[in-house]
Coordinates of C-alpha atoms in Angstrom, one line a residue:
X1 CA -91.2 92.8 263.9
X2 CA -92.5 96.3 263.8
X3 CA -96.1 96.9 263.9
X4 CA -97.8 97.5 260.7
X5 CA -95.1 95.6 258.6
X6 CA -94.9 92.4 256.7
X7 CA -92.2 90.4 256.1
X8 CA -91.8 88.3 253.1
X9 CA -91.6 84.5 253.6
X10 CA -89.2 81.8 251.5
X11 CA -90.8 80.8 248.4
X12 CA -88.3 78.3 248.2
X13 CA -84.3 78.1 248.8
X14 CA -82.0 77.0 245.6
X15 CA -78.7 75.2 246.7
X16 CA -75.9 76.0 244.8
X17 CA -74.6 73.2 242.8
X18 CA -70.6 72.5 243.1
X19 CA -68.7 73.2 239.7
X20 CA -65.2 73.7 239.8
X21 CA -63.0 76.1 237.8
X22 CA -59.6 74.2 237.5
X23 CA -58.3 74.3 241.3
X24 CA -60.9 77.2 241.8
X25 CA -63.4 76.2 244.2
X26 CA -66.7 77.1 242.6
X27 CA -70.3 77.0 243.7
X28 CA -72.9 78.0 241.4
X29 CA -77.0 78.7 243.1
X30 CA -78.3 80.4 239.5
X31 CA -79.0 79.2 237.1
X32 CA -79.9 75.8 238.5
X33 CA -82.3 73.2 238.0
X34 CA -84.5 74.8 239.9
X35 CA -84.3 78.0 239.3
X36 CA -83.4 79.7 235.6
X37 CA -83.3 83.2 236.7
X38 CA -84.9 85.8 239.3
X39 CA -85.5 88.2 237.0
X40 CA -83.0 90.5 236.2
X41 CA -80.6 88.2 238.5
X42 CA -79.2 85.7 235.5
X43 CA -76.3 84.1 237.1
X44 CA -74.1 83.8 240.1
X45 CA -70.9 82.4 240.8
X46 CA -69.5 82.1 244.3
X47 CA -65.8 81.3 244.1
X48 CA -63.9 80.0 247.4
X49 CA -63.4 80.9 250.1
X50 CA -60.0 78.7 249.7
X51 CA -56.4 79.8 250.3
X52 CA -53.6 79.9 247.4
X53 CA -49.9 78.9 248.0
X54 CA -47.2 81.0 247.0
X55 CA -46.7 81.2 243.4
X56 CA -49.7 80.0 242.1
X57 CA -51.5 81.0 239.0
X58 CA -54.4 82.7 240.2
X59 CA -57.7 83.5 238.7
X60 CA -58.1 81.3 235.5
X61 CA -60.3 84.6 233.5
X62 CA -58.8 85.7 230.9
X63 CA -59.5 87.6 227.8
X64 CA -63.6 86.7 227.2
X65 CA -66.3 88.8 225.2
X66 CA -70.0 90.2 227.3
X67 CA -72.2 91.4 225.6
X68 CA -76.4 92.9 226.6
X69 CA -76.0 92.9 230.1
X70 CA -73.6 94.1 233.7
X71 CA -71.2 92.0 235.6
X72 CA -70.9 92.8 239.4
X73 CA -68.3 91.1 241.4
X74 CA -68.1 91.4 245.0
X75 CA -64.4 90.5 246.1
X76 CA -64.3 89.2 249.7
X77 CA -60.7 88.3 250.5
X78 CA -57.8 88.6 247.7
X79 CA -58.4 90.7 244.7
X80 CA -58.7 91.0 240.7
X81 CA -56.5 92.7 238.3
X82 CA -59.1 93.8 235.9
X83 CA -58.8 95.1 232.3
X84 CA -60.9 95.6 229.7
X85 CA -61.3 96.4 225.4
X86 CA -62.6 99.8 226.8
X87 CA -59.8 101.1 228.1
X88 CA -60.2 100.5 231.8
X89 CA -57.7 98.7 234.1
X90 CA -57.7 98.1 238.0
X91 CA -57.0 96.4 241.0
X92 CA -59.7 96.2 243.1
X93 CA -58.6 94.2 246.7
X94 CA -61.0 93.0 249.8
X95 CA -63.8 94.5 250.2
X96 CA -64.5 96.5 246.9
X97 CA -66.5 96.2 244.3
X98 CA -66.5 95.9 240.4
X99 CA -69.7 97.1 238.2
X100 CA -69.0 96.5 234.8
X101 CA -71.8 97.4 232.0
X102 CA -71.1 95.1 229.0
X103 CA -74.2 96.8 227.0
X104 CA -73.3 96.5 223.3
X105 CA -69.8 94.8 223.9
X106 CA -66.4 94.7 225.1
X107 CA -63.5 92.3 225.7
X108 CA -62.3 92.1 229.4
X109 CA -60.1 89.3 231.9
X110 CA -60.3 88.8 235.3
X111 CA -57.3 87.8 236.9
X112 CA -55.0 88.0 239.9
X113 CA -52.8 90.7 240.6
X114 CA -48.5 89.7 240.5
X115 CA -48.8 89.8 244.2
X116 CA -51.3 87.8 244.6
X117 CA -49.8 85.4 242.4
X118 CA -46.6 85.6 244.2
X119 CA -47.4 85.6 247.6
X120 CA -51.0 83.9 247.7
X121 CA -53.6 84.1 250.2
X122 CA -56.9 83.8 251.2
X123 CA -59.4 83.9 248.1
X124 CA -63.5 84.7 248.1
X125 CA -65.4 86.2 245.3
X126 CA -68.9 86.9 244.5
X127 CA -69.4 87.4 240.6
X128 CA -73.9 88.5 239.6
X129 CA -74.9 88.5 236.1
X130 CA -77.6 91.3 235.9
X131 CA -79.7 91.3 233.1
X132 CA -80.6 94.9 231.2
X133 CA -83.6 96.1 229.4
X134 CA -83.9 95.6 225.3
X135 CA -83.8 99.4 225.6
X136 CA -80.2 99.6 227.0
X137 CA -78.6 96.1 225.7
X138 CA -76.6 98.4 223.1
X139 CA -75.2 101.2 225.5
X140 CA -71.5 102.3 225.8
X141 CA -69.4 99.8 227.7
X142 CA -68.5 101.2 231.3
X143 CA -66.7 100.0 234.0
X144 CA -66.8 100.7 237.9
X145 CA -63.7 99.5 240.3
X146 CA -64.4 101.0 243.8
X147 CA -62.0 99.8 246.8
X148 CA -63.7 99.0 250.4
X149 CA -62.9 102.4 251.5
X150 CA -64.8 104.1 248.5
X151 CA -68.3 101.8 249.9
X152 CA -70.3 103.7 252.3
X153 CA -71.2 101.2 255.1
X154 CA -73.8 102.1 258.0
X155 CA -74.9 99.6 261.2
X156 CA -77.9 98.6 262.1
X157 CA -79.4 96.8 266.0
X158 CA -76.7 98.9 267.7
X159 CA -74.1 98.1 265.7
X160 CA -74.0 94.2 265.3
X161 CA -75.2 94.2 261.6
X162 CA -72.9 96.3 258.8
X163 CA -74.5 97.5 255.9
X164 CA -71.9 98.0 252.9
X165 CA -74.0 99.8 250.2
X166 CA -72.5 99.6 247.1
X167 CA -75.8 101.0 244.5
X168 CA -79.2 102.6 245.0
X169 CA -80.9 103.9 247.9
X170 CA -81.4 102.7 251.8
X171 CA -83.2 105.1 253.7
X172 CA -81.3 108.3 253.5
X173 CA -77.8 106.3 252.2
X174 CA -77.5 106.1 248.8
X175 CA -74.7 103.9 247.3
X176 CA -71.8 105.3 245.0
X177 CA -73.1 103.2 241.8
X178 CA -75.7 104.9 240.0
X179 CA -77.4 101.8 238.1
X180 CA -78.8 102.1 234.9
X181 CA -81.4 100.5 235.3
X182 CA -82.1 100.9 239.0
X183 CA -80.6 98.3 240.8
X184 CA -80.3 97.8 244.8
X185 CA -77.3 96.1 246.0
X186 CA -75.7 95.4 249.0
X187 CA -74.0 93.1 251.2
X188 CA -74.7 92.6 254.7
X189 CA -72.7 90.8 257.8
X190 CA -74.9 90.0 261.0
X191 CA -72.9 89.2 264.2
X192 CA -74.2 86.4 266.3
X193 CA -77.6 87.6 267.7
X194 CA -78.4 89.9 265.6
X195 CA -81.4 91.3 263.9
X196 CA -82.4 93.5 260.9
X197 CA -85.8 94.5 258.2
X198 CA -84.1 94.8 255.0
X199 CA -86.4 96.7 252.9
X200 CA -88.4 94.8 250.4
X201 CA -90.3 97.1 248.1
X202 CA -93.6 95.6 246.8
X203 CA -93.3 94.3 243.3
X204 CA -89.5 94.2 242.8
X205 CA -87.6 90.9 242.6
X206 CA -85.1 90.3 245.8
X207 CA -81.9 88.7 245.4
X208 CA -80.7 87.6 248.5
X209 CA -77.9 85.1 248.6
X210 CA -76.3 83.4 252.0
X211 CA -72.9 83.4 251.4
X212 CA -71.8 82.2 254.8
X213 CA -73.6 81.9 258.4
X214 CA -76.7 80.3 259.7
X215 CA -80.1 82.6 259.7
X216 CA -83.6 82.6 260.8
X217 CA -85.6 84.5 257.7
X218 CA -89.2 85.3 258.8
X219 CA -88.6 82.2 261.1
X220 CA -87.9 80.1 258.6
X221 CA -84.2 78.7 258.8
X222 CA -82.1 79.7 255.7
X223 CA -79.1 78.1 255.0
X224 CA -75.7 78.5 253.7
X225 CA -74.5 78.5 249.6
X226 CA -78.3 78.8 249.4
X227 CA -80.0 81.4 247.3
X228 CA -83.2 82.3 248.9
X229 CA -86.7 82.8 246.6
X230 CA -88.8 85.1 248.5
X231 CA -92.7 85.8 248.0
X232 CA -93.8 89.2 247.3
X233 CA -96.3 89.1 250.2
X234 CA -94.2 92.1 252.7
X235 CA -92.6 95.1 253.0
X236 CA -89.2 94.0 254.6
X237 CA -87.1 90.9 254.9
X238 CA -87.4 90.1 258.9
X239 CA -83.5 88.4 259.1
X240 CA -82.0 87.1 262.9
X241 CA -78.3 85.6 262.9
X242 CA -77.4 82.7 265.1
X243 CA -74.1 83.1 263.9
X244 CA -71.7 85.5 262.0
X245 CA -73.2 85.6 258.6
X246 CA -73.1 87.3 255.6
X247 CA -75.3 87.7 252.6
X248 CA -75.7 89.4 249.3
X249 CA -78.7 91.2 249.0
X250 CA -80.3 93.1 246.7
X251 CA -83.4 94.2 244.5
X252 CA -84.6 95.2 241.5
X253 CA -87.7 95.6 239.2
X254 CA -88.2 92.4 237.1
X255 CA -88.0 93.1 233.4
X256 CA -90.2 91.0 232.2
X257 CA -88.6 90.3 228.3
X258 CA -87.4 87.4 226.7
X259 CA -84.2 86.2 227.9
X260 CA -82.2 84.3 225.1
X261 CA -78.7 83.4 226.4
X262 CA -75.7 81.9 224.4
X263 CA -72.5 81.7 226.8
X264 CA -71.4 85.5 227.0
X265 CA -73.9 86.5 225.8
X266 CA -77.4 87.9 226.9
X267 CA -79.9 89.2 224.2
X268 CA -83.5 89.4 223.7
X269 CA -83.6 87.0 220.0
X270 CA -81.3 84.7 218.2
X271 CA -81.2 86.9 215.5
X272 CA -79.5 89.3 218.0
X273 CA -77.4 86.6 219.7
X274 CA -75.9 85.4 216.1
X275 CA -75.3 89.2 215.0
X276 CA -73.5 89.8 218.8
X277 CA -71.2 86.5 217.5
X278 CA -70.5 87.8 214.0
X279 CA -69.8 91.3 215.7
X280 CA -67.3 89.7 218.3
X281 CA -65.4 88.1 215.0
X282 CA -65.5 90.9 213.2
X283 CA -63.4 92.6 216.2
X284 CA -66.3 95.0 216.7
X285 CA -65.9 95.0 220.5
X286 CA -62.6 96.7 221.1
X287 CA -59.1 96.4 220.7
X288 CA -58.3 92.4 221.6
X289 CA -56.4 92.0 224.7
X290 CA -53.7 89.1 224.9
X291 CA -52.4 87.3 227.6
X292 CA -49.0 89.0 227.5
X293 CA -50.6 92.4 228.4
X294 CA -53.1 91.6 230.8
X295 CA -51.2 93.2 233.3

């Protein structure tokens, strides 16, 4: 630990509970019983890791509304053919990274590309729920596909930890996603041995998520499929890897406004979650996409 710096302990570490998606292998660490959200962090779905025979039918999202908040998903190993009521269509493979701001509505699915489904393959993905402000819940859809090579990475301890930064600032990086609402994210692999401070700006909610690997956090074991609650009691997060390892991390100012949730949707009232339903049936968020042109 440097001198003069604080790390920030565990609060508390929320396991994520198993809940399969068809033959998808799902683990889910927010919401939980524990934990209903780290505000702006709503939701998180880790899917895999598994592998998929040939010919199988990949990702089981298809055509579903969003509407008041962003979708961010973090594709480890295979990839998503993505398209959306706005217009935008992609396939983002391992390693990249989708941002996708629902604001005041769209229609998109989330599937696997003909390849995929034809040849199969290995199969990890990371999807966050990030929560916006009243003040931007009703802003013009967008959508961000960026492949690995498109994600500035950097190393830290002499090269055994790999920074991918995919939004906001680290230092003098700065990650290709400008947020809306100023979001941090990254993910981070630690060889075996390893040591890093990831920066942990005083009154700002971290998100940090172990998606695989066995760590030491301010001495404090952390373990795997675990989402780790911090306190907001130091500058940095002090992290040392027995093991490869890799997290999602992030952080992010907490919003502090009534959450009121209703399956895709993520608004501040029920009056507003009822007029986001009426909207969606009214055919108010875009052109409807079907199965037969997903692709």
């Amino acid at each position: 630990m440097d001198p003069g710096v604080n790390s920030r302990s565990i609060k508390r570490q929320h396991p994520a509970a198993r809940d399969d998606i068809n033959d998808l292998i799902t683990r889910r660490p927010i919401p939980s019983r524990s934990l209903e959200q780290l505000d702006p962090f709503l939701f998180l779905n880790h899917h895999g890791p598994q592998i998929y025979p040939p010919r199988n039918n990949g990702l089981p999202f298809g055509p579903h509304p969003h509407r008041g908040f962003e979708t961010v998903t973090f594709i480890i190993e295979g990839d998503i053919a993505h398209r959306d009521s706005g217009g935008h269509e992609s396939v983002i493979k391992a390693g990249g990274v989708q941002w996708m701001t629902a604001g005041r509505g769209l229609v998109h699915s989330e599937v696997s590309s003909d390849e995929f489904e034809r040849e199969g393959g290995p199969l990890e993905i990371l999807q966050l729920w990030v929560n916006l402000p009243a003040r931007l819940k009703m802003v013009q859809p967008r959508y961000i596909g960026l492949q690995r090579d498109q994600i500035p990475s950097f190393m830290l301890d002499d090269g055994r930890v790999r920074v991918n930064l995919i939004s906001g600032k680290w230092k003098e990086h700065i990650g290709p996603i400008d947020t809306l609402a100023d979001v941090q994210m990254a993910t981070v692999a630690f060889s075996p041995g390893s040591h890093a401070q990831l920066p942990a700006p005083s009154g700002r909610n971290i998100f940090l998520y172990v998606v695989r690997g066995k760590l030491d956090i301010s001495g404090t074991p952390a373990q795997e499929h675990h989402l780790i609650e911090l306190n907001d009691d130091g500058d940095v997060v002090d992290i040392e890897a027995a093991m490869d390892s890799l997290i999602l991390f992030g952080h992010a100012l907490p919003i502090a406004e009534p959450v009121v949730s209703y399956g895709p949707f993520v608004m501040n009232t029920k009056q507003e979650i009822a007029e986001a339903i009426s909207d969606y049936q009214a055919g108010k968020f875009g052109s409807s996409l079907d199965d037969a042109g997903v692709r």
